[in-house]
Tab-separated table of C-alpha atoms and ligand atoms in Angstrom:
chain	number	residue	atom	x	y	z
A	159	MET	CA	200.946	12.733	38.640
A	160	LYS	CA	204.152	11.897	39.405
A	161	ALA	CA	203.485	10.024	42.198
A	162	ILE	CA	201.406	8.104	40.364
A	163	GLU	CA	203.599	7.427	38.037
A	164	SER	CA	206.326	6.402	39.823
A	165	ALA	CA	204.111	3.994	41.261
A	166	HIS	CA	203.409	2.425	38.219
A	167	GLU	CA	207.040	1.907	37.664
A	168	VAL	CA	207.744	0.493	40.735
A	169	LEU	CA	204.996	-2.237	39.661
A	170	ASN	CA	205.861	-2.559	36.346
A	171	ASN	CA	209.467	-3.080	37.338
A	172	ALA	CA	208.328	-5.670	39.940
A	173	VAL	CA	206.763	-7.953	37.453
A	174	ILE	CA	208.234	-11.741	37.517
A	175	TYR	CA	208.417	-14.347	34.442
A	176	PHE	CA	208.076	-18.210	34.209
A	177	ARG	CA	209.582	-19.748	31.108
A	178	GLY	CA	208.775	-16.394	29.593
A	179	ARG	CA	204.870	-15.888	31.340
A	180	PRO	CA	204.411	-12.552	33.455
A	181	VAL	CA	202.833	-14.405	36.362
A	182	GLY	CA	203.218	-12.326	39.576
A	183	THR	CA	205.186	-9.380	41.304
A	184	LEU	CA	207.630	-8.883	44.063
A	185	ALA	CA	206.780	-8.025	47.287
A	186	ALA	CA	209.587	-5.587	47.448
A	187	ASN	CA	212.217	-4.601	44.904
A	188	ASP	CA	214.433	-2.222	45.783
A	189	PRO	CA	216.845	-1.532	42.949
A	190	GLU	CA	219.661	-0.388	45.787
A	191	ALA	CA	219.734	-2.889	48.723
A	192	PRO	CA	218.957	-6.553	48.754
A	193	PRO	CA	215.298	-7.100	50.388
A	194	ALA	CA	215.956	-7.291	54.243
A	195	ALA	CA	214.162	-10.603	54.395
A	196	ALA	CA	215.081	-12.999	51.959
A	197	ASN	CA	211.036	-14.445	51.067
A	198	TYR	CA	210.578	-10.353	50.320
A	199	ALA	CA	212.383	-11.523	46.977
A	200	GLU	CA	209.212	-13.669	45.929
A	201	CYS	CA	205.402	-13.079	44.784
A	202	PHE	CA	203.364	-13.034	48.010
A	203	VAL	CA	199.808	-14.309	46.705
A	204	ARG	CA	198.156	-11.944	49.805
A	205	ASP	CA	200.311	-8.756	48.335
A	206	PHE	CA	199.682	-9.719	44.197
A	207	VAL	CA	196.200	-9.335	44.862
A	208	VAL	CA	196.281	-5.547	45.310
A	209	SER	CA	198.817	-5.334	41.941
A	210	ALA	CA	196.446	-7.948	40.500
A	211	LEU	CA	193.201	-5.308	40.871
A	212	VAL	CA	195.710	-2.486	38.943
A	213	PHE	CA	195.964	-5.127	36.423
A	214	LEU	CA	192.322	-6.049	36.297
A	215	ALA	CA	191.398	-2.255	35.627
A	216	GLU	CA	193.886	-1.830	32.995
A	217	LYS	CA	192.999	-4.912	31.136
A	218	ARG	CA	196.526	-6.870	31.221
A	219	TYR	CA	194.293	-9.732	32.269
A	220	ASP	CA	197.214	-12.347	30.818
A	221	ILE	CA	199.248	-11.973	34.103
A	222	VAL	CA	196.275	-12.339	36.334
A	223	ARG	CA	195.026	-15.258	34.566
A	224	ASN	CA	198.644	-16.992	34.558
A	225	PHE	CA	198.971	-15.813	38.210
A	226	LEU	CA	195.617	-17.857	39.102
A	227	GLU	CA	196.878	-20.990	37.213
A	228	VAL	CA	200.345	-20.797	38.365
A	229	VAL	CA	198.995	-20.571	42.350
A	230	LEU	CA	196.717	-23.662	41.483
A	231	GLN	CA	199.884	-25.718	40.277
A	232	LEU	CA	201.725	-25.117	43.322
A	233	ARG	CA	199.171	-26.451	45.556
A	234	LYS	CA	200.334	-29.530	44.443
A	235	GLN	CA	203.902	-29.137	46.300
A	236	GLN	CA	203.254	-28.643	49.689
A	237	ARG	CA	204.490	-31.770	51.487
A	238	ALA	CA	202.329	-33.359	54.576
A	239	MET	CA	204.004	-33.135	57.820
A	240	ALA	CA	204.190	-36.796	59.915
A	241	GLY	CA	201.090	-38.063	61.515
A	242	HIS	CA	199.075	-35.062	59.357
A	243	GLU	CA	197.072	-35.602	56.555
A	244	ILE	CA	197.293	-32.822	53.953
A	245	GLU	CA	195.278	-30.375	53.697
A	246	PRO	CA	194.244	-30.162	50.309
A	247	GLY	CA	193.038	-26.697	49.638
A	248	VAL	CA	195.412	-24.747	51.381
A	249	MET	CA	197.998	-22.430	49.251
A	250	PRO	CA	201.008	-21.192	49.119
A	251	ALA	CA	202.082	-17.681	51.164
A	252	SER	CA	204.371	-16.975	48.146
A	253	PHE	CA	206.271	-18.566	45.214
A	254	ARG	CA	209.480	-17.929	43.355
A	255	VAL	CA	211.413	-18.654	40.325
A	256	VAL	CA	214.215	-20.996	40.516
A	257	ALA	CA	216.677	-21.349	37.303
A	258	GLN	CA	218.011	-24.869	37.259
A	259	GLU	CA	221.528	-25.980	36.215
A	260	ASP	CA	220.380	-26.691	32.724
A	261	GLY	CA	218.741	-23.096	31.851
A	262	THR	CA	215.415	-24.347	32.393
A	263	GLU	CA	212.814	-22.610	35.173
A	264	GLU	CA	210.964	-23.714	38.104
A	265	LEU	CA	208.653	-23.000	40.847
A	266	VAL	CA	209.324	-23.401	44.151
A	267	ALA	CA	206.223	-22.310	46.886
A	268	ASP	CA	206.276	-21.753	50.744
A	269	PHE	CA	203.367	-23.178	52.538
A	270	GLY	CA	205.219	-21.208	55.265
A	271	GLU	CA	207.741	-23.829	56.027
A	272	ARG	CA	209.936	-21.587	54.980
A	273	ALA	CA	208.405	-18.584	56.697
A	274	ILE	CA	209.383	-16.899	59.626
A	275	GLY	CA	207.699	-18.644	62.747
A	276	ARG	CA	206.593	-21.479	60.350
A	277	VAL	CA	202.942	-19.532	60.297
A	278	ALA	CA	200.003	-21.199	57.775
A	279	PRO	CA	199.015	-18.692	55.251
A	280	VAL	CA	195.408	-19.676	55.833
A	281	ASP	CA	194.409	-16.153	54.188
A	282	SER	CA	196.426	-17.001	50.696
A	283	MET	CA	193.317	-19.982	49.689
A	284	MET	CA	190.736	-17.095	50.495
A	285	TRP	CA	192.291	-14.547	48.319
A	286	TRP	CA	192.916	-16.613	46.062
A	287	MET	CA	189.120	-17.076	45.143
A	288	ILE	CA	188.468	-13.997	45.773
A	289	LEU	CA	190.447	-12.574	43.017
A	290	LEU	CA	189.345	-15.371	40.761
A	291	GLY	CA	185.829	-13.682	40.896
A	292	ALA	CA	187.613	-10.272	40.490
A	293	TYR	CA	188.602	-11.564	36.946
A	294	VAL	CA	185.887	-12.747	35.699
A	295	ARG	CA	183.596	-10.444	36.914
A	296	ALA	CA	186.442	-7.876	35.041
A	297	THR	CA	186.724	-10.147	32.026
A	298	GLY	CA	183.333	-11.669	31.881
A	299	ASP	CA	185.687	-14.735	30.746
A	300	GLU	CA	183.468	-17.725	32.922
A	301	GLU	CA	185.747	-20.302	31.209
A	302	LEU	CA	188.866	-20.254	33.669
A	303	ALA	CA	186.417	-20.536	36.550
A	304	GLU	CA	184.400	-23.507	34.865
A	305	GLY	CA	187.577	-25.408	34.565
A	306	LYS	CA	187.815	-29.082	36.348
A	307	GLU	CA	190.749	-27.999	38.153
A	308	PHE	CA	189.401	-24.443	39.100
A	309	GLN	CA	185.958	-26.296	40.250
A	310	ARG	CA	187.857	-28.651	42.013
A	311	THR	CA	190.297	-26.207	43.664
A	312	MET	CA	187.613	-24.117	44.536
A	313	HIS	CA	185.524	-27.248	46.426
A	314	LEU	CA	188.780	-28.444	48.744
A	315	ILE	CA	188.926	-24.608	49.313
A	316	LEU	CA	185.115	-24.741	50.646
A	317	ASP	CA	185.970	-27.903	52.128
A	318	LEU	CA	188.474	-27.216	54.434
A	319	CYS	CA	186.554	-24.206	55.467
A	320	LEU	CA	182.967	-25.965	56.043
A	321	LYS	CA	183.857	-29.013	57.512
A	322	ASP	CA	183.308	-29.567	61.366
A	323	SER	CA	186.255	-29.739	63.799
A	324	PHE	CA	186.048	-28.486	67.200
A	325	GLU	CA	184.021	-25.517	66.474
A	326	VAL	CA	181.159	-24.281	67.515
A	327	PHE	CA	180.989	-20.853	66.239
A	328	PRO	CA	180.342	-20.242	62.385
A	329	THR	CA	183.055	-17.890	62.585
A	330	VAL	CA	186.744	-19.404	61.081
A	331	LEU	CA	188.957	-20.684	63.673
A	332	VAL	CA	192.662	-20.175	62.285
A	333	PRO	CA	196.202	-20.684	64.441
A	334	ASP	CA	198.147	-17.227	65.561
A	335	GLY	CA	199.788	-15.073	62.447
A	336	ALA	CA	197.515	-16.884	59.809
A	337	PHE	CA	197.226	-13.736	56.980
A	338	MET	CA	198.519	-10.151	56.784
A	339	ILE	CA	200.015	-10.499	59.998
A	340	ASP	CA	202.139	-12.943	59.926
A	341	ARG	CA	203.948	-12.793	63.131
A	342	ARG	CA	202.723	-13.526	66.729
A	343	MET	CA	200.358	-10.688	68.014
A	344	GLY	CA	197.371	-12.553	69.871
A	345	VAL	CA	195.534	-12.939	66.890
A	346	TYR	CA	194.622	-16.711	66.680
A	347	GLY	CA	191.041	-17.804	67.292
A	348	HIS	CA	188.541	-15.747	65.290
A	349	PRO	CA	190.636	-13.052	63.791
A	350	LEU	CA	188.033	-10.407	62.109
A	351	GLU	CA	190.391	-10.606	58.932
A	352	LEU	CA	189.749	-13.708	58.458
A	353	GLN	CA	186.007	-14.059	58.857
A	354	ALA	CA	186.158	-10.745	56.028
A	355	LEU	CA	187.848	-12.817	53.699
A	356	PHE	CA	185.825	-16.224	54.567
A	357	TYR	CA	182.281	-14.198	53.720
A	358	GLY	CA	183.943	-13.012	50.452
A	359	VAL	CA	184.495	-16.664	49.903
A	360	LEU	CA	181.570	-17.683	50.684
A	361	GLN	CA	180.022	-15.461	48.237
A	362	THR	CA	182.310	-16.206	45.771
A	363	ALA	CA	181.857	-19.897	45.665
A	364	GLN	CA	178.152	-19.275	44.907
A	365	GLU	CA	179.013	-17.041	42.056
A	366	LEU	CA	181.618	-19.068	40.346
A	367	LEU	CA	180.562	-23.018	41.567
A	368	ARG	CA	179.025	-24.731	38.719
A	369	PRO	CA	175.240	-25.786	39.629
A	370	VAL	CA	176.241	-29.483	38.670
A	371	PRO	CA	175.052	-32.404	41.332
A	372	LYS	CA	178.116	-32.412	43.337
A	373	SER	CA	178.075	-28.676	43.771
A	374	VAL	CA	174.641	-28.170	44.908
A	375	GLU	CA	174.972	-29.298	48.616
A	376	VAL	CA	178.331	-27.236	48.953
A	377	VAL	CA	176.653	-24.242	47.598
A	378	LYS	CA	173.572	-24.622	49.918
A	379	LEU	CA	175.711	-24.711	53.042
A	380	ALA	CA	177.890	-22.256	51.511
A	381	LEU	CA	174.780	-19.647	51.587
A	382	LYS	CA	173.644	-21.215	55.129
A	383	ARG	CA	176.782	-20.581	56.472
A	384	GLN	CA	177.318	-17.400	54.899
A	385	GLN	CA	173.686	-15.881	56.439
A	386	ALA	CA	175.144	-17.253	60.198
A	387	LEU	CA	178.582	-15.859	59.433
A	388	ARG	CA	176.980	-12.385	58.753
A	389	THR	CA	174.112	-12.647	61.544
A	390	TYR	CA	177.449	-13.243	64.410
A	391	VAL	CA	179.390	-11.074	63.106
A	392	ARG	CA	176.882	-7.795	62.681
A	393	ILE	CA	175.630	-8.956	66.374
A	394	PHE	CA	178.649	-10.158	68.854
A	395	TYR	CA	182.222	-8.375	66.610
A	396	TRP	CA	179.804	-5.043	66.754
A	397	LEU	CA	181.290	-1.959	69.268
A	398	ASP	CA	179.783	1.316	69.645
A	399	LEU	CA	178.594	3.004	72.846
A	400	PRO	CA	175.741	1.763	72.947
A	401	ARG	CA	176.776	-1.560	73.102
A	402	LEU	CA	180.390	-0.894	75.181
A	403	ASN	CA	177.386	0.041	77.725
A	404	GLU	CA	175.617	-3.134	77.477
A	405	ILE	CA	178.775	-5.055	77.901
A	406	HIS	CA	179.852	-2.911	80.799
A	407	ARG	CA	177.069	-4.372	83.141
A	408	TYR	CA	176.848	-7.661	81.375
A	409	GLY	CA	175.551	-10.398	83.791
A	410	THR	CA	178.333	-13.206	84.185
A	411	GLU	CA	178.223	-16.737	84.405
A	412	GLU	CA	175.203	-17.202	82.863
A	413	PHE	CA	174.374	-21.216	82.383
A	414	GLY	CA	172.389	-22.523	79.470
A	415	THR	CA	171.150	-21.727	75.807
A	416	GLY	CA	169.410	-18.531	77.147
A	417	SER	CA	172.347	-16.628	78.221
A	418	VAL	CA	172.249	-12.926	77.024
A	419	ASN	CA	176.633	-12.383	77.902
A	420	MET	CA	176.512	-16.029	75.772
A	421	LEU	CA	180.832	-15.792	75.336
A	422	ASN	CA	181.144	-14.818	78.905
A	423	ILE	CA	182.753	-11.504	78.516
A	424	TYR	CA	183.808	-10.504	81.793
A	425	PRO	CA	182.960	-6.704	81.894
A	426	GLU	CA	186.271	-6.002	83.597
A	427	SER	CA	188.363	-7.363	80.449
A	428	ILE	CA	186.778	-3.676	78.983
A	429	PRO	CA	190.782	-1.536	78.538
A	430	ALA	CA	190.807	1.798	79.800
A	431	TRP	CA	191.617	2.884	76.346
A	432	VAL	CA	188.222	2.307	74.937
A	433	VAL	CA	186.005	3.762	77.114
A	434	ASP	CA	187.529	7.085	76.247
A	435	TRP	CA	188.246	6.547	72.816
A	436	LEU	CA	184.863	5.524	71.249
A	437	PRO	CA	183.101	8.544	69.878
A	438	GLU	CA	179.362	9.052	70.203
A	439	ASN	CA	177.366	7.685	66.892
A	440	ALA	CA	180.455	6.173	65.865
A	441	GLY	CA	181.458	1.815	65.715
A	442	TYR	CA	183.614	-1.047	64.468
A	443	LEU	CA	183.872	-4.449	64.480
A	444	VAL	CA	186.242	-5.705	67.410
A	445	GLY	CA	189.436	-7.746	66.165
A	446	ASN	CA	188.996	-11.220	67.887
A	447	LEU	CA	185.908	-13.333	69.705
A	448	GLY	CA	185.967	-16.112	71.315
A	449	PRO	CA	185.018	-17.702	74.720
A	450	GLY	CA	185.822	-14.948	77.646
A	451	ARG	CA	187.540	-12.910	75.140
A	452	MET	CA	187.386	-9.760	73.213
A	453	ASP	CA	189.818	-8.245	71.727
A	454	PHE	CA	188.874	-4.797	71.259
A	455	ARG	CA	191.903	-3.584	69.106
A	456	PHE	CA	190.860	-1.911	65.872
A	457	PHE	CA	192.368	-3.739	62.897
A	458	ALA	CA	191.980	-1.449	59.968
A	459	TYR	CA	191.927	-4.223	57.237
A	460	GLY	CA	189.431	-6.252	58.569
A	461	ASN	CA	186.928	-4.005	58.747
A	462	LEU	CA	187.652	-2.131	55.591
A	463	LEU	CA	186.682	-5.668	54.070
A	464	SER	CA	183.932	-5.868	55.850
A	465	ILE	CA	182.295	-2.638	54.549
A	466	LEU	CA	183.791	-3.821	50.975
A	467	PHE	CA	182.404	-7.088	50.467
A	468	GLY	CA	178.794	-6.287	52.898
A	469	LEU	CA	179.785	-8.663	55.617
A	470	ALA	CA	178.938	-5.374	57.819
A	471	THR	CA	175.781	-3.694	57.269
A	472	ASP	CA	174.883	-0.323	55.730
A	473	GLU	CA	174.769	1.454	58.850
A	474	GLN	CA	177.741	-0.311	60.484
A	475	ALA	CA	179.736	0.878	57.665
A	476	GLY	CA	178.682	4.347	58.082
A	477	ALA	CA	179.347	3.985	61.521
A	478	ILE	CA	183.273	2.994	60.689
A	479	MET	CA	184.357	5.427	58.279
A	480	ASP	CA	182.659	7.626	61.324
A	481	LEU	CA	185.156	6.588	63.578
A	482	TYR	CA	187.837	7.358	61.012
A	483	GLU	CA	186.663	11.251	60.443
A	484	HIS	CA	186.586	11.243	64.742
A	485	ARG	CA	189.693	9.423	65.382
A	486	TRP	CA	191.956	10.566	62.204
A	487	SER	CA	194.950	10.939	63.925
A	488	ASP	CA	195.187	8.087	65.510
A	489	LEU	CA	193.707	5.866	62.908
A	490	VAL	CA	195.342	7.667	59.419
A	491	GLY	CA	197.730	10.423	60.800
A	492	TRP	CA	200.648	11.039	58.765
A	493	MET	CA	200.084	7.688	56.500
A	494	PRO	CA	196.667	5.971	55.486
A	495	ALA	CA	196.412	3.665	57.340
A	496	LYS	CA	197.422	2.248	60.456
A	497	ILE	CA	197.033	-1.453	60.346
A	498	CYS	CA	195.613	-2.189	64.185
A	499	TYR	CA	195.156	0.340	67.355
A	500	PRO	CA	196.486	1.132	69.309
A	501	ALA	CA	199.605	-0.697	70.169
A	502	LEU	CA	200.534	-3.786	72.606
A	503	GLU	CA	202.779	-1.891	75.118
A	504	GLY	CA	204.647	-3.120	78.132
A	505	MET	CA	204.096	-6.784	79.636
A	506	GLU	CA	201.200	-7.004	76.971
A	507	TRP	CA	203.668	-6.284	74.360
A	508	HIS	CA	205.858	-8.808	76.038
A	509	LEU	CA	203.654	-11.705	76.856
A	510	ILE	CA	201.514	-11.354	73.713
A	511	THR	CA	204.305	-10.758	71.236
A	512	GLY	CA	206.725	-13.261	72.937
A	513	ALA	CA	208.630	-9.702	73.059
A	514	ASP	CA	209.180	-9.449	69.522
A	515	PRO	CA	211.841	-6.558	68.184
A	516	LYS	CA	210.075	-5.932	65.115
A	517	ASN	CA	206.783	-5.717	66.483
A	518	VAL	CA	207.269	-3.105	69.607
A	519	PRO	CA	204.930	-0.647	69.847
A	520	TRP	CA	203.896	1.195	67.308
A	521	SER	CA	205.915	-0.486	64.777
A	522	TYR	CA	205.077	-3.188	62.318
A	523	HIS	CA	202.236	-5.116	62.896
A	524	ASN	CA	201.863	-4.021	66.164
A	525	GLY	CA	200.319	-0.291	65.369
A	526	GLY	CA	202.276	0.706	62.150
A	527	ASN	CA	200.855	2.789	59.288
A	528	TRP	CA	200.609	0.435	56.044
A	529	PRO	CA	200.433	2.492	52.735
A	530	MET	CA	199.139	-0.579	51.025
A	531	LEU	CA	195.688	-0.128	52.985
A	532	VAL	CA	194.793	3.151	51.083
A	533	TRP	CA	193.215	1.691	48.288
A	534	ALA	CA	191.143	-0.323	51.112
A	535	LEU	CA	190.273	2.769	52.531
A	536	VAL	CA	189.756	4.848	49.526
A	537	ALA	CA	186.942	2.130	48.258
A	538	ALA	CA	185.045	1.791	51.562
A	539	ALA	CA	184.823	5.282	51.558
A	540	LEU	CA	183.813	5.538	48.068
A	541	LYS	CA	181.402	2.852	48.826
A	542	THR	CA	180.170	5.122	51.772
A	543	GLY	CA	180.077	7.938	50.175
A	544	ARG	CA	182.500	9.333	52.027
A	545	HIS	CA	184.487	11.347	48.675
A	546	LYS	CA	186.327	14.011	50.507
A	547	LEU	CA	187.602	11.078	53.067
A	548	ALA	CA	189.182	9.154	50.173
A	549	GLN	CA	190.245	12.168	48.355
A	550	ARG	CA	192.247	13.388	51.985
A	551	ALA	CA	193.702	9.609	51.939
A	552	MET	CA	195.010	9.830	48.587
A	553	ASP	CA	196.284	13.351	49.616
A	554	THR	CA	198.105	11.993	52.773
A	555	ALA	CA	199.903	9.569	51.006
A	556	LYS	CA	200.992	10.609	47.444
A	557	GLU	CA	203.802	12.506	47.930
A	558	ARG	CA	205.261	11.611	50.824
A	559	LEU	CA	205.174	7.585	49.643
A	560	LEU	CA	206.702	8.896	46.571
A	561	ARG	CA	209.437	11.414	48.622
A	562	ASP	CA	210.135	8.197	50.890
A	563	GLN	CA	210.540	5.666	48.225
A	564	TRP	CA	207.368	3.431	48.639
A	565	PRO	CA	208.585	2.032	52.483
A	566	GLU	CA	206.356	-1.078	53.409
A	567	TYR	CA	205.220	0.562	56.476
A	568	TYR	CA	205.571	3.437	58.725
A	569	ASP	CA	206.142	3.901	62.523
A	570	GLY	CA	205.125	5.729	65.378
A	571	ARG	CA	202.189	6.748	67.001
A	572	ALA	CA	200.973	9.122	64.178
A	573	GLY	CA	203.417	6.937	61.796
A	574	HIS	CA	205.385	9.665	61.046
A	575	LEU	CA	209.124	7.549	61.027
A	576	ILE	CA	209.772	5.559	57.811
A	577	GLY	CA	209.668	2.036	59.043
A	578	ARG	CA	212.669	0.793	61.068
A	579	ARG	CA	213.049	-2.540	59.116
A	580	ALA	CA	210.882	-1.501	56.429
A	581	ASN	CA	211.800	-2.440	53.047
A	582	LEU	CA	211.705	-0.121	49.892
A	583	HIS	CA	209.879	-0.003	46.710
A	584	GLN	CA	207.283	-2.202	48.943
A	585	VAL	CA	205.587	-3.330	45.639
A	586	TRP	CA	202.188	-3.480	47.436
A	587	SER	CA	202.539	0.057	48.545
A	588	ALA	CA	203.028	1.210	45.308
A	589	ALA	CA	200.417	-0.719	43.711
A	590	GLY	CA	197.555	0.091	46.582
A	591	LEU	CA	198.312	3.918	45.685
A	592	VAL	CA	197.789	2.988	41.854
A	593	PHE	CA	194.814	1.065	42.576
A	594	GLY	CA	193.011	3.979	45.175
A	595	HIS	CA	194.134	6.542	41.947
A	596	LYS	CA	191.847	4.307	39.749
A	597	LEU	CA	188.791	4.598	41.730
A	598	MET	CA	188.986	7.784	42.737
A	599	GLU	CA	188.529	8.288	38.762
A	600	ASP	CA	186.006	5.460	38.492
A	601	ARG	CA	184.271	4.247	41.527
A	602	HIS	CA	182.853	1.163	38.838
A	603	TRP	CA	186.060	-0.713	39.783
A	604	LEU	CA	184.486	-1.258	43.217
A	605	SER	CA	182.707	-3.765	41.283
A	606	LEU	CA	185.564	-6.209	41.093
A	607	LEU	CA	184.784	-6.912	44.931
A	608	PRO	CA	182.280	-9.630	46.049
A	609	THR	CA	179.688	-7.715	47.592
B	11	LIG	C1	205.282	-9.364	55.878
B	11	LIG	C2	204.059	-8.829	55.597
B	11	LIG	C3	202.775	-9.528	55.021
B	11	LIG	C4	203.423	-9.758	53.611
B	11	LIG	C5	204.678	-10.212	53.461
B	11	LIG	C6	205.533	-9.718	51.898
B	11	LIG	O1	205.695	-10.576	55.956
B	11	LIG	O2	203.553	-9.306	57.081
B	11	LIG	O3	201.823	-9.428	55.460
B	11	LIG	O4	202.147	-10.073	52.972
B	11	LIG	O5	205.472	-9.103	54.473
B	11	LIG	O6	205.331	-8.197	51.907
């Protein structure tokens, strides 16, 4: 119990207040050291969602409600770039409270313009909307989402996700580093994690948009897109041995609408590791897909969220959990769970990350282990009836996180070293464990998520 109590303390000490109201949680809050990067002293939208799941389960609704309102207001702080129209639905990556000289407080948002590499936080608006859905499910308070500003914002988010672009796939197209992996990592195009979030958004839209004439068309469109996205991901992102065999023997350069190898994936692009690694009777959704491009890396959050939001079929969900069973030491090891597998090494690391020293092989985003992911692993395991696996994940994480003071991530193939540049008292590491614990006590908290 001690680990959970301590995690709670980390979470509670990280609550930030704006004009006396709790509005969020800091990303990291090590009392003994300032965070490595200045922006860890901010409230990140994606990080707060994990805190919020705990708060909702504890009926501390006010902080979640305040957060949803504050982020909605902050949307207006975005500045246009010369020659760009403002993308009206985009939400900030993070925000902070700034004390003014006259003693008052202001909120300042970051839309990526202060982020390292100026990456665009595409996932923020998606997490915001998914959290709004969770809030409504937890509280039964439909009034908040029915408000004019909330309805308008959801419309803007959908407009942005559904609008015509240069796209020919039902998946959403994004630049590199547009989500939890917010550095250059070859995750541009159609990364799985954003497809899962997009799917959750389309589901939430159908639940929360009021049936007024203005919404009818959008809701119809959302439903159609959701169906197209689901079919596409379930077929084309899926990888198991039979499917790998198919790709291995694919014909290429097929012209015309009847082509089997629609995306023209060359069998020669199958990496050697995947052939030996993929067990029989297990599978996963690949990390990314585009013309002539299949990224075979396994990305944990994308796969787990696909299970949780119902983007994967039940059979696929089971097969992904089988992969965790078979490849536990690769995908979990000493700390649940590895963010992606395997790491980019050598020339690949050099070219794809731009020789990023923080993302060296088996560190940080490039194959590091992220304790925050424990909640999603536990949730997916419970959803697929793998109680033992969920328990094992919790047991692996608990004592170690407590002893190591809640690191942000771990390094090494098996994740047995504290991340070289990891913050301690990383709040979503602590919140992830607390929510995992709540799920173990009562799996009905799964119902906070869109399915
Ligand atoms: C890093 C992570 C990002 C996280 C942020 C705050 O930038 O890559 O996913 O939201 O830290 O913890």
